[in-house]
mmCIF file of C-alpha atoms in Angstrom:
data_model
loop_
_atom_site.group_PDB
_atom_site.id
_atom_site.type_symbol
_atom_site.label_atom_id
_atom_site.label_comp_id
_atom_site.label_asym_id
_atom_site.label_seq_id
_atom_site.Cartn_x
_atom_site.Cartn_y
_atom_site.Cartn_z
ATOM 1 C CA PRO Y 1 0.000 0.000 0.000
ATOM 2 C CA GLN Y 2 2.811 2.460 0.761
ATOM 3 C CA LYS Y 3 4.157 1.944 -2.766
ATOM 4 C CA LYS Y 4 0.741 2.647 -4.285
ATOM 5 C CA ILE Y 5 0.568 5.938 -2.387
ATOM 6 C CA ALA Y 6 4.141 6.884 -3.312
ATOM 7 C CA GLN Y 7 3.534 6.190 -7.006
ATOM 8 C CA ASN Y 8 0.441 8.389 -7.153
ATOM 9 C CA LYS Y 9 1.126 11.591 -9.120
ATOM 10 C CA ASN Y 10 -1.555 13.833 -7.580
ATOM 11 C CA ARG Y 11 -0.333 17.060 -6.035
ATOM 12 C CA PHE Y 12 -2.179 16.513 -2.759
ATOM 13 C CA ARG Y 13 -2.412 13.030 -1.270
ATOM 14 C CA VAL Y 14 -4.417 12.194 1.834
ATOM 15 C CA VAL Y 15 -3.787 8.949 3.703
ATOM 16 C CA SER Y 16 -6.056 7.700 6.469
ATOM 17 C CA ALA Y 17 -4.425 4.618 7.943
ATOM 18 C CA GLY Y 18 -4.371 2.618 11.142
ATOM 19 C CA ARG Y 19 -1.650 2.611 13.761
ATOM 20 C CA ARG Y 20 1.603 0.874 12.767
ATOM 21 C CA PHE Y 21 0.565 0.959 9.086
ATOM 22 C CA GLY Y 22 3.920 2.418 8.033
ATOM 23 C CA LYS Y 23 3.042 6.106 7.827
ATOM 24 C CA THR Y 24 6.444 7.201 9.156
ATOM 25 C CA PHE Y 25 8.226 4.915 6.701
ATOM 26 C CA LEU Y 26 6.151 6.471 3.898
ATOM 27 C CA SER Y 27 6.871 9.994 5.171
ATOM 28 C CA ILE Y 28 10.626 9.426 5.216
ATOM 29 C CA ARG Y 29 10.516 7.873 1.764
ATOM 30 C CA GLU Y 30 8.606 10.840 0.361
ATOM 31 C CA LEU Y 31 10.799 13.412 2.132
ATOM 32 C CA ALA Y 32 13.851 11.748 0.561
ATOM 33 C CA ARG Y 33 12.195 11.479 -2.853
ATOM 34 C CA TYR Y 34 11.422 15.196 -3.008
ATOM 35 C CA SER Y 35 14.819 16.066 -1.515
ATOM 36 C CA ARG Y 36 16.784 14.325 -4.247
ATOM 37 C CA TYR Y 37 16.298 17.367 -6.465
ATOM 38 C CA PRO Y 38 18.711 20.283 -5.890
ATOM 39 C CA ASN Y 39 17.775 23.343 -3.846
ATOM 40 C CA GLN Y 40 14.404 22.119 -2.615
ATOM 41 C CA LYS Y 41 12.722 23.256 0.580
ATOM 42 C CA VAL Y 42 10.981 20.394 2.307
ATOM 43 C CA LEU Y 43 8.939 20.436 5.511
ATOM 44 C CA TYR Y 44 7.708 17.751 7.888
ATOM 45 C CA VAL Y 45 5.055 18.904 10.377
ATOM 46 C CA ALA Y 46 3.534 16.990 13.288
ATOM 47 C CA PRO Y 47 1.018 18.278 15.856
ATOM 48 C CA THR Y 48 3.771 19.341 18.269
ATOM 49 C CA TYR Y 49 7.484 19.974 18.068
ATOM 50 C CA ARG Y 50 8.103 17.133 20.515
ATOM 51 C CA MET Y 51 6.037 14.723 18.396
ATOM 52 C CA ALA Y 52 7.837 15.782 15.222
ATOM 53 C CA LYS Y 53 11.199 15.116 16.814
ATOM 54 C CA GLY Y 54 10.098 11.826 18.355
ATOM 55 C CA ILE Y 55 8.327 10.441 15.294
ATOM 56 C CA VAL Y 56 10.686 11.136 12.424
ATOM 57 C CA TRP Y 57 13.897 12.975 13.353
ATOM 58 C CA ASP Y 58 16.257 10.089 14.208
ATOM 59 C CA GLN Y 59 14.986 7.817 11.441
ATOM 60 C CA LEU Y 60 15.237 10.585 8.824
ATOM 61 C CA LYS Y 61 18.785 11.500 9.858
ATOM 62 C CA ALA Y 62 19.821 7.842 9.721
ATOM 63 C CA ARG Y 63 18.301 7.297 6.278
ATOM 64 C CA LEU Y 64 19.814 10.416 4.712
ATOM 65 C CA THR Y 65 23.204 9.719 6.306
ATOM 66 C CA GLU Y 66 23.052 6.159 4.966
ATOM 67 C CA LEU Y 67 22.485 7.607 1.476
ATOM 68 C CA ASN Y 68 25.505 9.962 1.938
ATOM 69 C CA TRP Y 69 23.292 12.951 1.169
ATOM 70 C CA VAL Y 70 23.904 14.975 4.346
ATOM 71 C CA LYS Y 71 26.034 18.097 4.333
ATOM 72 C CA LYS Y 72 25.022 19.443 7.763
ATOM 73 C CA ILE Y 73 22.616 18.469 10.546
ATOM 74 C CA ASN Y 74 21.358 21.133 12.945
ATOM 75 C CA GLU Y 75 20.173 19.300 16.059
ATOM 76 C CA SER Y 76 18.875 22.394 17.852
ATOM 77 C CA ASP Y 77 16.787 23.665 14.914
ATOM 78 C CA LEU Y 78 15.852 20.218 13.552
ATOM 79 C CA ASN Y 79 16.934 20.802 9.983
ATOM 80 C CA ILE Y 80 19.143 18.961 7.562
ATOM 81 C CA GLN Y 81 21.116 20.598 4.755
ATOM 82 C CA LEU Y 82 21.868 18.183 1.932
ATOM 83 C CA ILE Y 83 24.887 18.240 -0.363
ATOM 84 C CA ASN Y 84 22.608 19.191 -3.274
ATOM 85 C CA GLY Y 85 21.456 22.396 -1.545
ATOM 86 C CA THR Y 86 18.104 21.018 -0.391
ATOM 87 C CA LYS Y 87 16.992 21.823 3.140
ATOM 88 C CA ILE Y 88 14.607 19.702 5.201
ATOM 89 C CA ASN Y 89 12.911 21.262 8.230
ATOM 90 C CA ILE Y 90 11.129 19.368 11.004
ATOM 91 C CA ARG Y 91 8.496 21.418 12.838
ATOM 92 C CA GLY Y 92 5.527 21.242 15.145
ATOM 93 C CA ALA Y 93 2.183 22.825 14.339
ATOM 94 C CA ASP Y 94 1.582 23.833 17.944
ATOM 95 C CA ASN Y 95 2.821 27.315 16.990
ATOM 96 C CA PHE Y 96 1.780 27.280 13.342
ATOM 97 C CA ASP Y 97 2.098 31.047 12.935
ATOM 98 C CA SER Y 98 5.869 30.568 13.186
ATOM 99 C CA LEU Y 99 5.688 28.683 9.863
ATOM 100 C CA ARG Y 100 4.600 31.811 7.963
ATOM 101 C CA GLY Y 101 6.747 33.581 5.396
ATOM 102 C CA LEU Y 102 8.569 30.574 4.000
ATOM 103 C CA GLU Y 103 8.003 28.640 0.806
ATOM 104 C CA TYR Y 104 8.208 24.908 0.308
ATOM 105 C CA ASN Y 105 8.341 22.417 -2.534
ATOM 106 C CA PHE Y 106 6.905 19.600 -0.444
ATOM 107 C CA ILE Y 107 5.177 19.260 2.919
ATOM 108 C CA VAL Y 108 4.283 16.207 4.977
ATOM 109 C CA MET Y 109 1.599 16.835 7.602
ATOM 110 C CA ASP Y 110 1.762 13.843 9.937
ATOM 111 C CA GLU Y 111 -1.152 13.051 12.257
ATOM 112 C CA ALA Y 112 -2.944 15.827 10.387
ATOM 113 C CA ALA Y 113 -6.274 15.135 12.120
ATOM 114 C CA MET Y 114 -4.660 16.329 15.367
ATOM 115 C CA ILE Y 115 -3.381 19.590 13.833
ATOM 116 C CA ASP Y 116 -5.418 22.785 13.902
ATOM 117 C CA GLN Y 117 -6.993 23.236 10.455
ATOM 118 C CA ARG Y 118 -5.717 26.816 10.325
ATOM 119 C CA ALA Y 119 -2.143 25.515 10.143
ATOM 120 C CA TRP Y 120 -3.012 24.319 6.636
ATOM 121 C CA THR Y 121 -5.631 26.805 5.473
ATOM 122 C CA GLU Y 122 -4.081 29.991 6.862
ATOM 123 C CA VAL Y 123 -0.365 29.224 6.797
ATOM 124 C CA LEU Y 124 1.001 26.142 5.045
ATOM 125 C CA ARG Y 125 -1.161 26.099 1.907
ATOM 126 C CA ALA Y 126 0.252 29.483 0.899
ATOM 127 C CA THR Y 127 3.835 28.242 1.336
ATOM 128 C CA LEU Y 128 3.326 25.929 -1.651
ATOM 129 C CA SER Y 129 1.906 28.575 -4.003
ATOM 130 C CA ASN Y 130 5.121 30.036 -5.438
ATOM 131 C CA THR Y 131 6.682 26.630 -6.015
ATOM 132 C CA LEU Y 132 3.448 24.837 -6.977
ATOM 133 C CA GLY Y 133 4.569 22.354 -4.336
ATOM 134 C CA ASP Y 134 2.966 19.114 -3.231
ATOM 135 C CA ALA Y 135 1.666 17.887 0.125
ATOM 136 C CA LEU Y 136 1.126 14.556 1.824
ATOM 137 C CA PHE Y 137 -1.413 14.459 4.655
ATOM 138 C CA ILE Y 138 -1.265 11.348 6.794
ATOM 139 C CA SER Y 139 -3.169 10.488 9.922
ATOM 140 C CA THR Y 140 -4.900 7.844 11.899
ATOM 141 C CA PRO Y 141 -8.646 8.296 11.361
ATOM 142 C CA THR Y 142 -10.594 10.307 13.912
ATOM 143 C CA GLY Y 143 -14.137 10.135 12.556
ATOM 144 C CA LYS Y 144 -16.027 12.119 9.949
ATOM 145 C CA SER Y 145 -16.565 15.436 11.696
ATOM 146 C CA ASN Y 146 -13.190 17.096 11.307
ATOM 147 C CA TRP Y 147 -11.085 18.882 8.723
ATOM 148 C CA PHE Y 148 -8.961 15.801 7.952
ATOM 149 C CA TYR Y 149 -12.071 13.956 6.808
ATOM 150 C CA ASP Y 150 -12.955 16.962 4.622
ATOM 151 C CA LEU Y 151 -9.457 16.783 3.075
ATOM 152 C CA TYR Y 152 -9.916 13.073 2.547
ATOM 153 C CA MET Y 153 -13.124 13.768 0.591
ATOM 154 C CA ARG Y 154 -11.537 16.479 -1.642
ATOM 155 C CA HIS Y 155 -10.691 13.905 -4.325
ATOM 156 C CA GLN Y 156 -14.408 13.587 -5.090
ATOM 157 C CA LYS Y 157 -14.535 17.226 -6.253
ATOM 158 C CA ASP Y 158 -11.009 17.590 -7.629
ATOM 159 C CA SER Y 159 -9.507 14.280 -8.691
ATOM 160 C CA ASP Y 160 -6.943 16.052 -10.890
ATOM 161 C CA ASN Y 161 -5.145 17.448 -7.835
ATOM 162 C CA TRP Y 162 -6.309 15.325 -4.911
ATOM 163 C CA ALA Y 163 -6.057 11.601 -4.159
ATOM 164 C CA SER Y 164 -7.183 9.777 -1.037
ATOM 165 C CA PHE Y 165 -6.192 6.433 0.411
ATOM 166 C CA GLN Y 166 -7.538 4.431 3.331
ATOM 167 C CA TYR Y 167 -5.858 1.404 4.874
ATOM 168 C CA THR Y 168 -6.074 -0.618 8.056
ATOM 169 C CA SER Y 169 -3.116 -1.443 10.269
ATOM 170 C CA ILE Y 170 -3.108 -5.004 8.928
ATOM 171 C CA GLU Y 171 -2.989 -3.821 5.301
ATOM 172 C CA GLY Y 172 0.283 -2.035 6.046
ATOM 173 C CA GLY Y 173 1.943 -5.441 6.219
ATOM 174 C CA ARG Y 174 3.990 -4.642 9.292
ATOM 175 C CA ILE Y 175 1.948 -6.323 12.036
ATOM 176 C CA PRO Y 176 0.830 -9.940 12.121
ATOM 177 C CA PRO Y 177 -2.970 -10.332 12.150
ATOM 178 C CA GLU Y 178 -2.674 -12.328 15.392
ATOM 179 C CA GLU Y 179 -1.151 -9.300 17.129
ATOM 180 C CA ILE Y 180 -4.039 -7.086 15.986
ATOM 181 C CA GLU Y 181 -6.529 -9.666 17.222
ATOM 182 C CA GLN Y 182 -4.762 -9.972 20.542
ATOM 183 C CA ALA Y 183 -4.658 -6.201 21.021
#
């Protein structure tokens, strides 16, 4: 399923998937894929700074170091400068106004259902306008009465730009069905 999502060419992709599906693996893969081009500005956003650091920071550093792409890692600011001039920033949406004024080529919004909608509508959407950048929204589902569900349904009105995917934890292929049953 992660490969199907990664191969989709739509500008905005929304993924509603169960816990342990492989959302972080997909995020790191997509961050690296967009970062392979020179002089890109790439952003990963989680609901809080602490979550962003805990979810993706160490794994992303390890993957990019393994690829020999890293020029400089800034531990205090959570950003990585690559040898091709691309910069990857890791941020929390708990102070989304601090994300204003920048522009990005690609954004991952992880656990998007837990992020204030205004982070996207008032701040981050505009950061993609100059570059015509792409975004990946991933989250565990939280019902049908929230902005993430509305994003998920956007593909019905605009299938040229939006794609949506829904998977269970088992479909991610990372957890044995017996473990799900036991839990």
